[in-house]
C-alpha positions as a printed NumPy array, in Angstrom:
array([[ -2.585, -50.003,  29.929],
       [ -1.531, -52.295,  27.074],
       [  1.71 , -51.623,  25.223],
       [  0.097, -51.028,  21.816],
       [ -3.092, -51.04 ,  19.786],
       [ -2.718, -53.979,  17.421],
       [ -4.059, -53.463,  13.915],
       [ -3.932, -57.024,  12.585],
       [ -2.07 , -60.309,  12.472],
       [  0.525, -59.74 ,   9.762],
       [  2.458, -62.99 ,   9.362],
       [  3.681, -66.179,  11.003],
       [  7.086, -67.852,  10.868],
       [  7.159, -71.648,  11.089],
       [ 10.276, -73.727,  11.643],
       [ 10.322, -76.966,   9.658],
       [ 12.787, -79.78 ,   8.89 ],
       [ 11.248, -80.097,   5.413],
       [ 11.923, -76.661,   3.941],
       [ 11.916, -77.586,   0.241],
       [  8.892, -79.87 ,   0.49 ],
       [  6.939, -77.444,   2.661],
       [  7.698, -74.499,   0.376],
       [  6.522, -76.475,  -2.645],
       [  3.35 , -77.485,  -0.799],
       [  2.372, -73.955,   0.212],
       [  3.279, -72.512,  -3.195],
       [  2.025, -75.195,  -5.566],
       [ -0.788, -76.829,  -3.605],
       [ -2.025, -74.498,  -0.871],
       [ -2.142, -71.415,  -3.096],
       [  0.404, -68.979,  -1.657],
       [  3.078, -67.357,  -3.846],
       [  6.807, -67.307,  -3.126],
       [  8.069, -63.744,  -2.671],
       [ 11.665, -64.71 ,  -2.02 ],
       [ 13.663, -67.732,  -0.914],
       [ 17.199, -68.649,   0.014],
       [ 18.966, -71.707,   1.389],
       [ 17.309, -71.603,   4.818],
       [ 14.117, -69.579,   4.384],
       [ 11.149, -68.988,   2.117],
       [  8.691, -66.081,   2.29 ],
       [  5.204, -66.517,   0.825],
       [  2.301, -64.137,   0.265],
       [ -1.437, -64.484,  -0.236],
       [ -3.64 , -62.405,  -2.515],
       [ -3.82 , -59.541,   0.01 ],
       [ -1.48 , -56.55 ,   0.37 ],
       [  0.866, -58.005,   3.021],
       [  4.398, -58.481,   1.685],
       [  4.409, -62.006,   3.107],
       [  2.08 , -63.923,   5.412],
       [  4.193, -67.038,   5.968],
       [  7.91 , -67.498,   6.501],
       [  9.286, -71.039,   6.485],
       [ 12.662, -71.54 ,   8.162],
       [ 14.871, -74.612,   8.121],
       [ 15.142, -76.246,  11.554],
       [ 15.766, -79.597,  13.21 ],
       [ 12.122, -79.986,  14.262],
       [  8.766, -78.257,  13.893],
       [  8.351, -75.062,  15.855],
       [  6.958, -71.562,  15.943],
       [  9.33 , -68.781,  14.974],
       [  7.746, -65.309,  15.096],
       [  4.165, -64.087,  15.324],
       [  4.075, -60.644,  13.7  ],
       [  1.377, -58.083,  14.484],
       [  0.916, -54.858,  12.553],
       [  0.681, -51.479,  14.27 ],
       [  0.054, -48.293,  12.329],
       [  3.171, -46.167,  12.822],
       [  6.808, -46.379,  13.94 ],
       [  5.892, -44.011,  16.788],
       [  3.593, -46.717,  18.134],
       [  6.491, -49.187,  18.05 ],
       [  8.627, -46.75 ,  20.05 ],
       [  5.832, -46.238,  22.578],
       [  5.399, -50.013,  22.892],
       [  9.109, -50.282,  23.721],
       [  8.77 , -47.691,  26.467],
       [  5.822, -49.527,  27.968],
       [  7.598, -52.892,  27.791],
       [ 10.545, -51.37 ,  29.632],
       [  8.217, -49.88 ,  32.249],
       [  6.759, -53.331,  32.829],
       [ 10.209, -54.887,  33.147],
       [  9.68 , -57.084,  30.096],
       [ 12.862, -57.668,  28.063],
       [ 13.066, -57.157,  24.314],
       [ 14.81 , -59.526,  21.923],
       [ 15.176, -56.667,  19.437],
       [ 14.972, -52.984,  20.324],
       [ 12.821, -50.749,  18.101],
       [ 14.442, -49.909,  14.793],
       [ 14.606, -50.81 ,  11.097],
       [ 13.971, -54.519,  10.63 ],
       [ 16.787, -56.375,   8.931],
       [ 14.505, -58.786,   7.112],
       [ 12.651, -59.417,   3.893],
       [  9.916, -56.785,   3.618],
       [ 11.883, -54.293,   5.727],
       [  9.751, -52.191,   8.101],
       [ 10.271, -50.78 ,  11.58 ],
       [  9.635, -52.9  ,  14.645],
       [ 10.638, -54.652,  17.83 ],
       [ 10.517, -58.171,  19.237],
       [  9.892, -59.623,  22.688],
       [  8.735, -62.909,  24.204],
       [  5.581, -64.073,  25.945],
       [  5.567, -66.171,  29.146],
       [  6.018, -69.446,  27.223],
       [  8.889, -68.306,  25.009],
       [  6.989, -67.358,  21.867],
       [  8.551, -64.493,  19.924],
       [  6.206, -61.598,  19.182],
       [  6.981, -58.872,  16.671],
       [  5.258, -55.486,  16.452],
       [  5.959, -53.734,  13.158],
       [  4.969, -50.818,  10.96 ],
       [  5.952, -49.599,   7.486],
       [  6.572, -53.134,   6.21 ],
       [  6.56 , -53.224,   2.417],
       [  3.14 , -53.765,   0.871],
       [  2.461, -55.554,  -2.399],
       [ -0.211, -55.125,  -5.015],
       [ -3.26 , -57.314,  -4.191],
       [ -3.774, -60.213,  -6.563],
       [ -6.89 , -61.47 ,  -8.324],
       [ -9.275, -62.906,  -5.72 ],
       [-11.282, -65.012,  -8.171],
       [ -8.95 , -67.978,  -7.666],
       [ -9.663, -70.324,  -4.732],
       [ -6.493, -69.392,  -2.833],
       [ -5.884, -67.675,   0.536],
       [ -5.942, -63.924,   1.122],
       [ -3.542, -64.344,   4.032],
       [ -3.205, -65.637,   7.583],
       [ -6.291, -64.93 ,   9.668],
       [ -5.546, -66.692,  12.968],
       [ -3.104, -68.886,  14.848],
       [ -4.093, -71.388,  17.526],
       [ -1.446, -71.99 ,  20.177],
       [ -1.17 , -74.831,  22.651],
       [ -0.465, -73.58 ,  26.164],
       [  0.288, -75.23 ,  29.487],
       [ -1.523, -72.425,  31.361],
       [ -4.462, -70.917,  29.506],
       [ -5.254, -68.349,  32.209],
       [ -1.681, -67.051,  32.202],
       [ -1.6  , -66.869,  28.4  ],
       [ -4.935, -65.037,  28.189],
       [ -3.867, -62.616,  30.923],
       [ -0.663, -61.722,  29.084],
       [ -2.258, -61.219,  25.676],
       [ -5.124, -59.137,  27.072],
       [ -3.161, -57.11 ,  29.61 ],
       [  0.096, -56.583,  27.698],
       [ -1.061, -56.728,  24.074],
       [ -4.543, -55.317,  24.588],
       [ -6.379, -58.18 ,  22.904],
       [ -9.994, -58.894,  23.854],
       [-11.558, -62.262,  24.655],
       [-14.382, -62.992,  22.221],
       [-15.459, -66.397,  23.536],
       [-14.396, -69.42 ,  25.561],
       [-14.86 , -73.08 ,  24.684],
       [-15.425, -74.241,  28.249],
       [-12.076, -73.75 ,  30.012],
       [-10.245, -75.539,  27.18 ],
       [ -9.967, -72.808,  24.537],
       [-10.007, -69.007,  24.547],
       [-10.532, -66.901,  21.406],
       [ -8.856, -63.469,  21.335],
       [ -9.276, -60.629,  18.863],
       [ -7.275, -57.529,  17.984],
       [ -9.735, -56.089,  15.439],
       [-13.263, -56.918,  14.301],
       [-12.428, -60.537,  13.406],
       [-13.692, -62.89 ,  16.124],
       [-10.181, -64.171,  16.781],
       [ -6.665, -63.766,  15.478],
       [ -5.104, -65.77 ,  18.328],
       [ -6.665, -68.67 ,  20.217],
       [ -5.222, -70.673,  23.083],
       [ -5.791, -74.368,  23.69 ],
       [ -5.002, -75.872,  27.094],
       [ -2.476, -78.642,  26.477],
       [  0.327, -80.749,  27.929],
       [  3.064, -78.652,  26.321],
       [  3.651, -75.404,  24.451],
       [  3.444, -75.727,  20.669],
       [  1.669, -74.415,  17.596],
       [ -1.718, -76.074,  17.135],
       [ -2.524, -74.778,  13.648],
       [ -2.396, -71.775,  11.336],
       [ -5.556, -70.656,   9.524],
       [ -5.68 , -68.999,   6.114],
       [ -8.593, -66.814,   5.042],
       [-10.485, -67.657,   1.876],
       [-12.493, -64.748,   0.35 ],
       [-15.855, -66.526,   0.621],
       [-17.468, -69.871,   1.42 ],
       [-17.492, -70.617,  -2.31 ],
       [-13.72 , -70.054,  -2.465],
       [-13.37 , -72.184,   0.669],
       [-15.201, -75.143,  -0.891],
       [-13.462, -74.769,  -4.247],
       [-10.117, -74.709,  -2.415],
       [-10.926, -77.96 ,  -0.659],
       [-12.075, -79.391,  -3.994],
       [ -8.794, -78.401,  -5.625],
       [ -6.831, -80.157,  -2.885],
       [ -9.019, -83.238,  -3.213],
       [ -8.311, -83.392,  -6.951],
       [ -4.626, -83.516,  -6.041],
       [ -5.204, -86.444,  -3.706],
       [ -5.113, -84.384,  -0.488],
       [ -8.056, -84.902,   1.853],
       [ -8.877, -82.98 ,   5.049],
       [ -7.804, -84.245,   8.439],
       [-11.085, -82.738,   9.648],
       [-13.836, -80.945,   7.752],
       [-15.376, -79.307,   5.911],
       [-17.567, -77.922,   8.661],
       [-18.539, -74.758,  10.506],
       [-17.469, -73.992,  14.075],
       [-19.76 , -72.596,  16.734],
       [-17.262, -70.189,  18.332],
       [-16.383, -67.713,  15.58 ],
       [-18.954, -69.163,  13.143],
       [-16.129, -69.761,  10.664],
       [-15.931, -72.599,   8.177],
       [-13.066, -75.045,   8.619],
       [-11.068, -77.571,   6.68 ],
       [ -7.875, -78.809,   8.363],
       [ -4.959, -80.365,   6.487],
       [ -1.41 , -81.469,   7.28 ],
       [  1.585, -79.973,   5.478],
       [  4.729, -82.025,   4.648],
       [  6.21 , -81.266,   8.084],
       [  3.061, -82.52 ,   9.801],
       [  1.955, -79.029,  10.862],
       [ -1.762, -78.322,  10.608],
       [ -3.001, -75.662,   8.178],
       [ -6.614, -74.597,   7.811],
       [ -8.753, -73.096,   5.096],
       [-11.445, -70.896,   6.661],
       [-13.973, -68.22 ,   5.728],
       [-16.911, -66.239,   7.105],
       [-15.404, -65.545,  10.519],
       [-17.795, -63.653,  12.794],
       [-17.346, -59.887,  12.919],
       [-17.42 , -58.259,  16.355],
       [-19.126, -54.957,  17.108],
       [-17.337, -53.901,  20.288],
       [-20.225, -52.339,  22.202],
       [-22.661, -55.103,  21.246],
       [-20.67 , -58.337,  21.496],
       [-21.243, -60.581,  24.518],
       [-18.482, -63.042,  25.369],
       [-19.942, -66.493,  26.051],
       [-18.728, -69.92 ,  27.077],
       [-19.516, -72.624,  24.522],
       [-20.012, -76.25 ,  25.516],
       [-17.562, -78.681,  23.93 ],
       [-20.049, -80.935,  22.182],
       [-20.   , -82.197,  18.565],
       [-23.04 , -80.172,  17.49 ],
       [-21.304, -76.927,  18.509],
       [-17.783, -77.763,  17.289],
       [-19.37 , -78.393,  13.869],
       [-22.705, -76.64 ,  13.347],
       [-23.239, -78.319,   9.97 ],
       [-22.756, -81.828,  11.335],
       [-20.687, -82.728,   8.263],
       [-17.254, -83.228,   9.833],
       [-17.984, -85.293,  12.914],
       [-15.806, -85.047,  16.036],
       [-12.036, -84.587,  15.558],
       [-10.243, -87.92 ,  15.251],
       [ -7.28 , -89.113,  17.288],
       [ -5.095, -88.43 ,  14.224],
       [ -6.27 , -84.796,  14.058],
       [ -5.636, -84.295,  17.756],
       [ -2.167, -85.828,  17.423],
       [ -1.237, -83.442,  14.6  ],
       [ -2.63 , -80.451,  16.494],
       [ -0.683, -81.368,  19.632],
       [  2.565, -80.772,  17.733],
       [  5.936, -81.211,  19.419],
       [  7.046, -79.463,  22.606],
       [  8.532, -76.081,  21.706],
       [ 10.405, -73.926,  24.261],
       [ 10.79 , -71.147,  21.687],
       [ 13.218, -68.394,  22.647],
       [ 13.721, -69.939,  26.099],
       [ 15.811, -72.72 ,  24.52 ],
       [ 18.625, -70.305,  23.628],
       [ 17.992, -67.793,  26.426],
       [ 16.612, -69.522,  29.541],
       [ 17.155, -66.365,  31.589],
       [ 14.162, -64.823,  29.794],
       [ 11.824, -67.268,  31.524],
       [ 12.999, -65.995,  34.904],
       [ 11.845, -62.478,  34.022],
       [  8.244, -63.698,  34.117],
       [  8.71 , -65.699,  37.295],
       [ 10.087, -62.561,  38.98 ],
       [  7.146, -60.381,  37.915],
       [  3.914, -62.274,  38.638],
       [  1.926, -59.012,  38.679],
       [  2.081, -58.883,  34.895],
       [  0.333, -62.236,  34.728],
       [ -2.649, -61.713,  37.034],
       [ -5.833, -62.782,  35.267],
       [ -8.31 , -59.897,  35.059],
       [-11.789, -61.009,  36.125],
       [-13.339, -59.573,  32.968],
       [-11.501, -61.996,  30.653],
       [-13.741, -64.792,  31.91 ],
       [-17.177, -65.263,  30.426]])
């Protein structure tokens, strides 16, 4: 039994050595709005009701801070803590009021590669903004580079209750927590890092107008515009001032649980871009998406990694996660 029923991907924290430049980019160019900022952090929202969808934190190099998932009630957070304890998985923060911008009630723990995961409820909401502008609603998915895709998929399905929507051969796995085709995807790689963060545009028209707005400011896509096979979503990938990859996307496939069939897609140009407009990803795109090696929470607390080595049962790959 998973520890919780995830409602949605709430927000992502990115660590950057270019805090001022990155904040200006996401606020003035990308289309997010600053909710609050201080010397070492900035919190930005989209047009949706989430208090913030992106937190930027000053750091020595690029990295992933926290991936925050929404659950519906504080009672679900407490139950998740009990189930984590029963599994022998340590928590970085026990359930309780969150001492952070946006408040809320939550807990934090780590995955097998040191990524910090937050489950939270009762986080402050904000009034939705006008969606006529070509700016993001919020974060819709995060793609993570992993050194062991089977282990990562096993953890996120078994522990977090996510479902595998599709595979791209044995190179990528797309996982959902609601009707969106994917909110997390894993890419088999040489090291652990963040591959990219995707931001939802309200429609394909908003998506294209957003890319047009960036182009008018002299910012061209690393890859795109195009439409992926897995997920059917549009894509336009860009690099922020820290070199992290951000994506405009729209029209992600919606999954009907009792009708969806997980499939394995071939990794060929005509399926990675159904429109044929973007061409294959360049060496420059791949270099940006590879990121820099990121041990996450294991850097400060290496003993956490040993918890997973001592409990291999948690990481067995269920047969049904494969297509």
